[in-house]
C-alpha positions as YAML, in Angstrom:
chain: A
units: angstrom
residues:
- id: 1
  name: UNK
  ca: [-13.13, 20.14, 6.94]
- id: 2
  name: UNK
  ca: [-11.11, 20.70, 3.78]
- id: 3
  name: UNK
  ca: [-8.76, 17.83, 3.07]
- id: 4
  name: UNK
  ca: [-5.33, 18.41, 1.53]
- id: 5
  name: UNK
  ca: [-4.53, 16.69, -1.76]
- id: 6
  name: UNK
  ca: [-2.47, 13.64, -0.81]
- id: 7
  name: UNK
  ca: [-1.19, 10.45, -2.43]
- id: 8
  name: UNK
  ca: [0.78, 8.04, -0.25]
- id: 9
  name: UNK
  ca: [1.30, 5.27, -2.80]
- id: 10
  name: UNK
  ca: [3.15, 6.30, -5.96]
- id: 11
  name: UNK
  ca: [5.87, 4.57, -7.97]
- id: 12
  name: UNK
  ca: [8.45, 6.18, -10.22]
- id: 13
  name: UNK
  ca: [8.35, 3.00, -12.35]
- id: 14
  name: UNK
  ca: [7.46, -0.66, -12.05]
- id: 15
  name: UNK
  ca: [11.15, -1.55, -11.74]
- id: 16
  name: UNK
  ca: [13.47, 1.42, -11.36]
- id: 17
  name: UNK
  ca: [17.22, 0.88, -11.30]
- id: 18
  name: UNK
  ca: [20.09, 2.90, -9.95]
- id: 19
  name: UNK
  ca: [20.58, 4.48, -13.38]
- id: 20
  name: UNK
  ca: [16.85, 4.88, -14.12]
- id: 21
  name: UNK
  ca: [14.70, 6.59, -11.48]
- id: 22
  name: UNK
  ca: [12.27, 8.99, -13.22]
- id: 23
  name: UNK
  ca: [11.67, 10.91, -10.00]
- id: 24
  name: UNK
  ca: [11.80, 14.46, -11.33]
- id: 25
  name: UNK
  ca: [8.96, 13.97, -13.82]
- id: 26
  name: UNK
  ca: [6.74, 12.41, -11.16]
- id: 27
  name: UNK
  ca: [7.36, 15.27, -8.74]
- id: 28
  name: UNK
  ca: [6.72, 17.85, -11.45]
- id: 29
  name: UNK
  ca: [3.37, 16.22, -12.28]
- id: 30
  name: UNK
  ca: [2.39, 16.12, -8.60]
- id: 31
  name: UNK
  ca: [3.22, 19.81, -8.27]
- id: 32
  name: UNK
  ca: [1.20, 20.68, -11.35]
- id: 33
  name: UNK
  ca: [-1.79, 18.78, -9.96]
- id: 34
  name: UNK
  ca: [-1.65, 20.71, -6.70]
- id: 35
  name: UNK
  ca: [-0.78, 17.91, -4.30]
- id: 36
  name: UNK
  ca: [0.24, 18.86, -0.78]
- id: 37
  name: UNK
  ca: [1.73, 15.53, 0.37]
- id: 38
  name: UNK
  ca: [3.29, 12.74, -1.67]
- id: 39
  name: UNK
  ca: [4.93, 9.42, -0.75]
- id: 40
  name: UNK
  ca: [7.27, 7.65, -3.17]
- id: 41
  name: UNK
  ca: [6.85, 3.90, -2.60]
- id: 42
  name: UNK
  ca: [8.88, 1.99, -5.18]
- id: 43
  name: UNK
  ca: [8.86, -1.80, -5.00]
- id: 44
  name: UNK
  ca: [11.26, -3.69, -2.74]
- id: 45
  name: UNK
  ca: [11.39, -7.30, -3.90]
- id: 46
  name: UNK
  ca: [14.04, -10.02, -3.77]
- id: 47
  name: UNK
  ca: [15.64, -8.75, -6.98]
- id: 48
  name: UNK
  ca: [15.37, -5.02, -6.24]
- id: 49
  name: UNK
  ca: [18.53, -2.95, -6.47]
- id: 50
  name: UNK
  ca: [18.00, -1.53, -2.99]
- id: 51
  name: UNK
  ca: [20.47, 1.32, -3.39]
- id: 52
  name: UNK
  ca: [17.78, 3.02, -5.48]
- id: 53
  name: UNK
  ca: [16.19, 4.12, -2.20]
- id: 54
  name: UNK
  ca: [19.41, 5.76, -1.03]
- id: 55
  name: UNK
  ca: [19.67, 7.51, -4.40]
- id: 56
  name: UNK
  ca: [16.04, 8.64, -4.15]
- id: 57
  name: UNK
  ca: [16.76, 10.15, -0.74]
- id: 58
  name: UNK
  ca: [19.75, 11.97, -2.21]
- id: 59
  name: UNK
  ca: [17.61, 13.37, -5.01]
- id: 60
  name: UNK
  ca: [14.85, 14.39, -2.61]
- id: 61
  name: UNK
  ca: [17.21, 16.49, -0.50]
- id: 62
  name: UNK
  ca: [17.02, 19.03, -3.30]
- id: 63
  name: UNK
  ca: [13.47, 19.56, -2.12]
- id: 64
  name: UNK
  ca: [10.29, 20.90, -3.63]
- id: 65
  name: UNK
  ca: [8.81, 24.29, -2.97]
- id: 66
  name: UNK
  ca: [5.24, 23.15, -3.59]
- id: 67
  name: UNK
  ca: [4.75, 19.82, -1.81]
- id: 68
  name: UNK
  ca: [6.04, 17.71, 1.06]
- id: 69
  name: UNK
  ca: [7.50, 14.38, -0.05]
- id: 70
  name: UNK
  ca: [8.01, 11.26, 2.04]
- id: 71
  name: UNK
  ca: [10.08, 8.25, 1.01]
- id: 72
  name: UNK
  ca: [8.85, 4.72, 1.62]
- id: 73
  name: UNK
  ca: [9.08, 1.33, -0.11]
- id: 74
  name: UNK
  ca: [6.43, -1.23, -1.01]
- id: 75
  name: UNK
  ca: [7.95, -4.37, 0.50]
- id: 76
  name: UNK
  ca: [6.88, -7.71, -0.94]
- id: 77
  name: UNK
  ca: [5.64, -10.16, 1.72]
- id: 78
  name: UNK
  ca: [6.16, -13.67, 0.40]
- id: 79
  name: UNK
  ca: [4.34, -16.05, 2.77]
- id: 80
  name: UNK
  ca: [1.91, -16.30, 5.67]
- id: 81
  name: UNK
  ca: [4.77, -15.98, 8.17]
- id: 82
  name: UNK
  ca: [5.47, -12.45, 6.97]
- id: 83
  name: UNK
  ca: [8.81, -13.23, 5.33]
- id: 84
  name: UNK
  ca: [10.23, -10.43, 3.21]
- id: 85
  name: UNK
  ca: [13.53, -9.32, 1.61]
- id: 86
  name: UNK
  ca: [14.31, -6.72, 4.30]
- id: 87
  name: UNK
  ca: [17.21, -7.55, 6.62]
- id: 88
  name: UNK
  ca: [17.64, -4.73, 9.18]
- id: 89
  name: UNK
  ca: [21.29, -5.63, 9.78]
- id: 90
  name: UNK
  ca: [22.16, -5.87, 6.10]
- id: 91
  name: UNK
  ca: [20.01, -2.93, 4.94]
- id: 92
  name: UNK
  ca: [20.72, -0.45, 7.72]
- id: 93
  name: UNK
  ca: [21.74, 2.35, 5.33]
- id: 94
  name: UNK
  ca: [18.66, 1.81, 3.19]
- id: 95
  name: UNK
  ca: [16.30, 1.87, 6.17]
- id: 96
  name: UNK
  ca: [17.95, 5.07, 7.36]
- id: 97
  name: UNK
  ca: [17.11, 6.66, 4.01]
- id: 98
  name: UNK
  ca: [13.41, 5.82, 4.29]
- id: 99
  name: UNK
  ca: [10.80, 7.63, 6.36]
- id: 100
  name: UNK
  ca: [8.88, 4.39, 6.96]
- id: 101
  name: UNK
  ca: [8.23, 1.00, 5.36]
- id: 102
  name: UNK
  ca: [5.01, -0.12, 3.68]
- id: 103
  name: UNK
  ca: [3.98, -3.76, 3.36]
- id: 104
  name: UNK
  ca: [2.35, -5.27, 0.27]
- id: 105
  name: UNK
  ca: [0.19, -8.32, 1.03]
- id: 106
  name: UNK
  ca: [0.13, -9.63, -2.53]
- id: 107
  name: UNK
  ca: [-0.45, -13.35, -3.07]
- id: 108
  name: UNK
  ca: [2.05, -14.10, -5.81]
- id: 109
  name: UNK
  ca: [3.55, -16.91, -3.74]
- id: 110
  name: UNK
  ca: [0.40, -18.94, -4.52]
- id: 111
  name: UNK
  ca: [1.41, -19.12, -8.18]
- id: 112
  name: UNK
  ca: [1.67, -21.80, -9.60]
- id: 113
  name: UNK
  ca: [-1.62, -23.32, -8.60]
- id: 114
  name: UNK
  ca: [-0.36, -26.38, -6.76]
- id: 115
  name: UNK
  ca: [0.69, -24.07, -3.93]
- id: 116
  name: UNK
  ca: [-2.85, -22.89, -3.31]
- id: 117
  name: UNK
  ca: [-5.11, -24.17, -0.52]
- id: 118
  name: UNK
  ca: [-7.66, -26.70, -1.71]
- id: 119
  name: UNK
  ca: [-10.77, -25.02, -0.30]
- id: 120
  name: UNK
  ca: [-12.04, -21.48, 0.10]
- id: 121
  name: UNK
  ca: [-11.99, -21.83, 3.91]
- id: 122
  name: UNK
  ca: [-8.31, -22.80, 3.88]
- id: 123
  name: UNK
  ca: [-7.58, -19.97, 1.45]
- id: 124
  name: UNK
  ca: [-9.24, -17.45, 3.76]
- id: 125
  name: UNK
  ca: [-7.30, -18.85, 6.72]
- id: 126
  name: UNK
  ca: [-4.03, -18.49, 4.81]
- id: 127
  name: UNK
  ca: [-4.74, -14.89, 3.81]
- id: 128
  name: UNK
  ca: [-5.78, -14.00, 7.36]
- id: 129
  name: UNK
  ca: [-2.58, -15.48, 8.84]
- id: 130
  name: UNK
  ca: [-0.56, -13.49, 6.35]
- id: 131
  name: UNK
  ca: [-2.35, -10.25, 7.17]
- id: 132
  name: UNK
  ca: [-1.98, -10.68, 10.93]
- id: 133
  name: UNK
  ca: [1.72, -11.52, 10.60]
- id: 134
  name: UNK
  ca: [2.24, -8.30, 8.62]
- id: 135
  name: UNK
  ca: [0.41, -6.24, 11.22]
- id: 136
  name: UNK
  ca: [2.54, -7.76, 13.99]
- id: 137
  name: UNK
  ca: [5.82, -7.06, 12.17]
- id: 138
  name: UNK
  ca: [7.46, -4.01, 13.71]
- id: 139
  name: UNK
  ca: [9.26, -3.21, 10.45]
- id: 140
  name: UNK
  ca: [6.11, -1.88, 8.81]
- id: 141
  name: UNK
  ca: [4.13, 1.26, 9.49]
- id: 142
  name: UNK
  ca: [1.70, 1.21, 6.53]
- id: 143
  name: UNK
  ca: [-0.27, -1.73, 5.13]
- id: 144
  name: UNK
  ca: [-1.05, -1.19, 1.45]
- id: 145
  name: UNK
  ca: [-4.30, -2.07, -0.37]
- id: 146
  name: UNK
  ca: [-5.66, -4.84, 1.90]
- id: 147
  name: UNK
  ca: [-8.41, -6.67, 0.00]
- id: 148
  name: UNK
  ca: [-8.25, -10.02, 1.85]
- id: 149
  name: UNK
  ca: [-7.46, -11.79, -1.40]
- id: 150
  name: UNK
  ca: [-10.99, -11.57, -2.76]
- id: 151
  name: UNK
  ca: [-9.91, -10.51, -6.26]
- id: 152
  name: UNK
  ca: [-7.46, -13.37, -6.58]
- id: 153
  name: UNK
  ca: [-10.05, -15.57, -4.91]
- id: 154
  name: UNK
  ca: [-12.46, -14.96, -7.79]
- id: 155
  name: UNK
  ca: [-9.73, -15.57, -10.36]
- id: 156
  name: UNK
  ca: [-8.74, -18.85, -8.69]
- id: 157
  name: UNK
  ca: [-12.30, -20.09, -8.23]
- id: 158
  name: UNK
  ca: [-12.74, -19.66, -4.47]
- id: 159
  name: UNK
  ca: [-15.44, -16.96, -4.73]
- id: 160
  name: UNK
  ca: [-18.08, -15.93, -7.22]
- id: 161
  name: UNK
  ca: [-17.76, -12.19, -6.60]
- id: 162
  name: UNK
  ca: [-14.93, -9.94, -5.35]
- id: 163
  name: UNK
  ca: [-16.76, -8.96, -2.17]
- id: 164
  name: UNK
  ca: [-15.60, -8.60, 1.41]
- id: 165
  name: UNK
  ca: [-18.78, -10.42, 2.38]
- id: 166
  name: UNK
  ca: [-16.82, -13.55, 1.42]
- id: 167
  name: UNK
  ca: [-14.66, -13.01, 4.52]
- id: 168
  name: UNK
  ca: [-16.04, -13.95, 7.96]
- id: 169
  name: UNK
  ca: [-16.73, -10.82, 9.95]
- id: 170
  name: UNK
  ca: [-14.80, -12.06, 12.97]
- id: 171
  name: UNK
  ca: [-11.62, -12.17, 10.85]
- id: 172
  name: UNK
  ca: [-12.13, -8.60, 9.66]
- id: 173
  name: UNK
  ca: [-12.74, -7.61, 13.28]
- id: 174
  name: UNK
  ca: [-9.48, -9.24, 14.36]
- id: 175
  name: UNK
  ca: [-7.59, -7.50, 11.54]
- id: 176
  name: UNK
  ca: [-8.90, -4.13, 12.68]
- id: 177
  name: UNK
  ca: [-8.24, -4.83, 16.36]
- id: 178
  name: UNK
  ca: [-4.63, -5.84, 15.69]
- id: 179
  name: UNK
  ca: [-4.13, -2.83, 13.40]
- id: 180
  name: UNK
  ca: [-5.31, -0.60, 16.24]
- id: 181
  name: UNK
  ca: [-3.20, -2.29, 18.93]
- id: 182
  name: UNK
  ca: [-0.07, -2.25, 16.73]
- id: 183
  name: UNK
  ca: [-0.66, 1.38, 15.70]
- id: 184
  name: UNK
  ca: [-0.56, 0.59, 11.98]
- id: 185
  name: UNK
  ca: [-1.71, 2.83, 9.15]
- id: 186
  name: UNK
  ca: [-4.09, 1.19, 6.68]
- id: 187
  name: UNK
  ca: [-4.25, 2.39, 3.09]
- id: 188
  name: UNK
  ca: [-7.58, 2.87, 1.37]
- id: 189
  name: UNK
  ca: [-6.40, 2.37, -2.19]
- id: 190
  name: UNK
  ca: [-8.17, 3.88, -5.19]
- id: 191
  name: UNK
  ca: [-7.90, 0.73, -7.30]
- id: 192
  name: UNK
  ca: [-9.09, -1.45, -4.43]
- id: 193
  name: UNK
  ca: [-12.25, 0.55, -3.66]
- id: 194
  name: UNK
  ca: [-13.06, 0.62, -7.37]
- id: 195
  name: UNK
  ca: [-12.71, -3.17, -7.73]
- id: 196
  name: UNK
  ca: [-13.91, -4.64, -4.41]
- id: 197
  name: UNK
  ca: [-17.57, -4.87, -3.47]
- id: 198
  name: UNK
  ca: [-18.64, -3.98, 0.06]
- id: 199
  name: UNK
  ca: [-15.27, -2.41, 0.91]
- id: 200
  name: UNK
  ca: [-17.08, -0.04, 3.28]
- id: 201
  name: UNK
  ca: [-17.38, -2.98, 5.68]
- id: 202
  name: UNK
  ca: [-13.63, -2.93, 6.35]
- id: 203
  name: UNK
  ca: [-13.28, 0.85, 6.30]
- id: 204
  name: UNK
  ca: [-16.14, 1.26, 8.76]
- id: 205
  name: UNK
  ca: [-14.64, -1.29, 11.15]
- id: 206
  name: UNK
  ca: [-11.24, 0.44, 10.99]
- id: 207
  name: UNK
  ca: [-12.83, 3.80, 11.72]
- id: 208
  name: UNK
  ca: [-14.80, 2.39, 14.65]
- id: 209
  name: UNK
  ca: [-11.48, 1.31, 16.20]
- id: 210
  name: UNK
  ca: [-9.83, 4.66, 15.45]
- id: 211
  name: UNK
  ca: [-7.23, 3.14, 13.11]
- id: 212
  name: UNK
  ca: [-5.38, 5.80, 11.16]
- id: 213
  name: UNK
  ca: [-5.93, 5.75, 7.41]
- id: 214
  name: UNK
  ca: [-4.19, 6.96, 4.31]
- id: 215
  name: UNK
  ca: [-5.02, 6.98, 0.60]
- id: 216
  name: UNK
  ca: [-3.02, 6.05, -2.48]
- id: 217
  name: UNK
  ca: [-3.37, 5.82, -6.23]
- id: 218
  name: UNK
  ca: [-0.74, 3.10, -6.87]
- id: 219
  name: UNK
  ca: [0.28, 5.24, -9.85]
- id: 220
  name: UNK
  ca: [3.30, 3.98, -11.83]
- id: 221
  name: UNK
  ca: [4.61, 7.17, -13.39]
- id: 222
  name: UNK
  ca: [6.84, 5.79, -16.16]
- id: 223
  name: UNK
  ca: [4.37, 3.18, -17.41]
- id: 224
  name: UNK
  ca: [1.13, 5.16, -16.93]
- id: 225
  name: UNK
  ca: [2.00, 8.82, -17.58]
- id: 226
  name: UNK
  ca: [0.61, 8.65, -21.13]
- id: 227
  name: UNK
  ca: [-2.68, 7.03, -20.09]
- id: 228
  name: UNK
  ca: [-5.30, 9.68, -19.21]
- id: 229
  name: UNK
  ca: [-7.20, 7.37, -16.84]
- id: 230
  name: UNK
  ca: [-4.23, 7.28, -14.42]
- id: 231
  name: UNK
  ca: [-2.49, 10.12, -12.64]
- id: 232
  name: UNK
  ca: [-0.69, 10.99, -9.42]
- id: 233
  name: UNK
  ca: [-3.25, 12.04, -6.83]
- id: 234
  name: UNK
  ca: [-6.00, 9.85, -8.29]
- id: 235
  name: UNK
  ca: [-7.58, 9.08, -4.93]
- id: 236
  name: UNK
  ca: [-11.05, 10.60, -5.20]
- id: 237
  name: UNK
  ca: [-13.05, 7.42, -4.59]
- id: 238
  name: UNK
  ca: [-10.74, 6.32, -1.78]
- id: 239
  name: UNK
  ca: [-11.33, 9.66, -0.05]
- id: 240
  name: UNK
  ca: [-15.08, 9.44, -0.67]
- id: 241
  name: UNK
  ca: [-15.10, 6.02, 0.99]
- id: 242
  name: UNK
  ca: [-13.41, 7.43, 4.09]
- id: 243
  name: UNK
  ca: [-15.63, 10.52, 4.22]
- id: 244
  name: UNK
  ca: [-18.80, 8.48, 3.67]
- id: 245
  name: UNK
  ca: [-17.91, 6.53, 6.80]
- id: 246
  name: UNK
  ca: [-16.97, 9.66, 8.78]
- id: 247
  name: UNK
  ca: [-13.28, 8.86, 8.99]
- id: 248
  name: UNK
  ca: [-11.68, 11.99, 7.56]
- id: 249
  name: UNK
  ca: [-10.26, 13.01, 10.94]
- id: 250
  name: UNK
  ca: [-8.27, 9.76, 10.98]
- id: 251
  name: UNK
  ca: [-6.30, 10.64, 7.83]
- id: 252
  name: UNK
  ca: [-2.63, 10.21, 8.65]
- id: 253
  name: UNK
  ca: [0.22, 12.58, 7.83]
- id: 254
  name: UNK
  ca: [3.62, 11.37, 9.13]
- id: 255
  name: UNK
  ca: [6.01, 13.54, 11.07]
- id: 256
  name: UNK
  ca: [8.70, 15.27, 9.05]
- id: 257
  name: UNK
  ca: [12.25, 14.00, 9.54]
...
């Protein structure tokens, strides 16, 4: 089974604005690298100028002869209740411009340190609550780079190694079961599989439950275009992880608008 070249997690820039969206250069690079499918997923945070997504949709209507492009947003989730800056009533026009929403389970809300749980068990519980709340939120179709907080957990002293073996298996099982029941798409991210030990544990459990998967590079075009170690479509290890666990038939391609 030959897989198409895909990248469902790409940014035009770390913080684009209405007058600065370097979309054309990113698309040109994706075309030159032979990608078939691309998803633009610029950040949506509290201070994001959300009309950039409407402008991106306008620019994308000009089309590309060489690849199919989807428009999403990486929405910042700010607590374990799943709170985020998206208001469906207020942002109706923006949501209409997007093909789907992606959720980013970062843990920036635990900075500064006094906000962090006191023990590793409480930290794991917090992260798990956050992940389940994201899965149960009907706003989101794709969950980006889930790592269960193990990288931050090493940095903050909860764990010795960034391994998924730090997370109780029953919590990973629940994550996968809820992902399946809520029909969510889970991203296998290139940076995550390169940094997290034992990531196959999660991927294998997702595949066993027939959860659809996607891959992404998390490439930030404007900031990284001059660094040879980063590029759009850099998903080779993410794809290898899926193939190694016999999940290639679960790769997700959304329906065209």
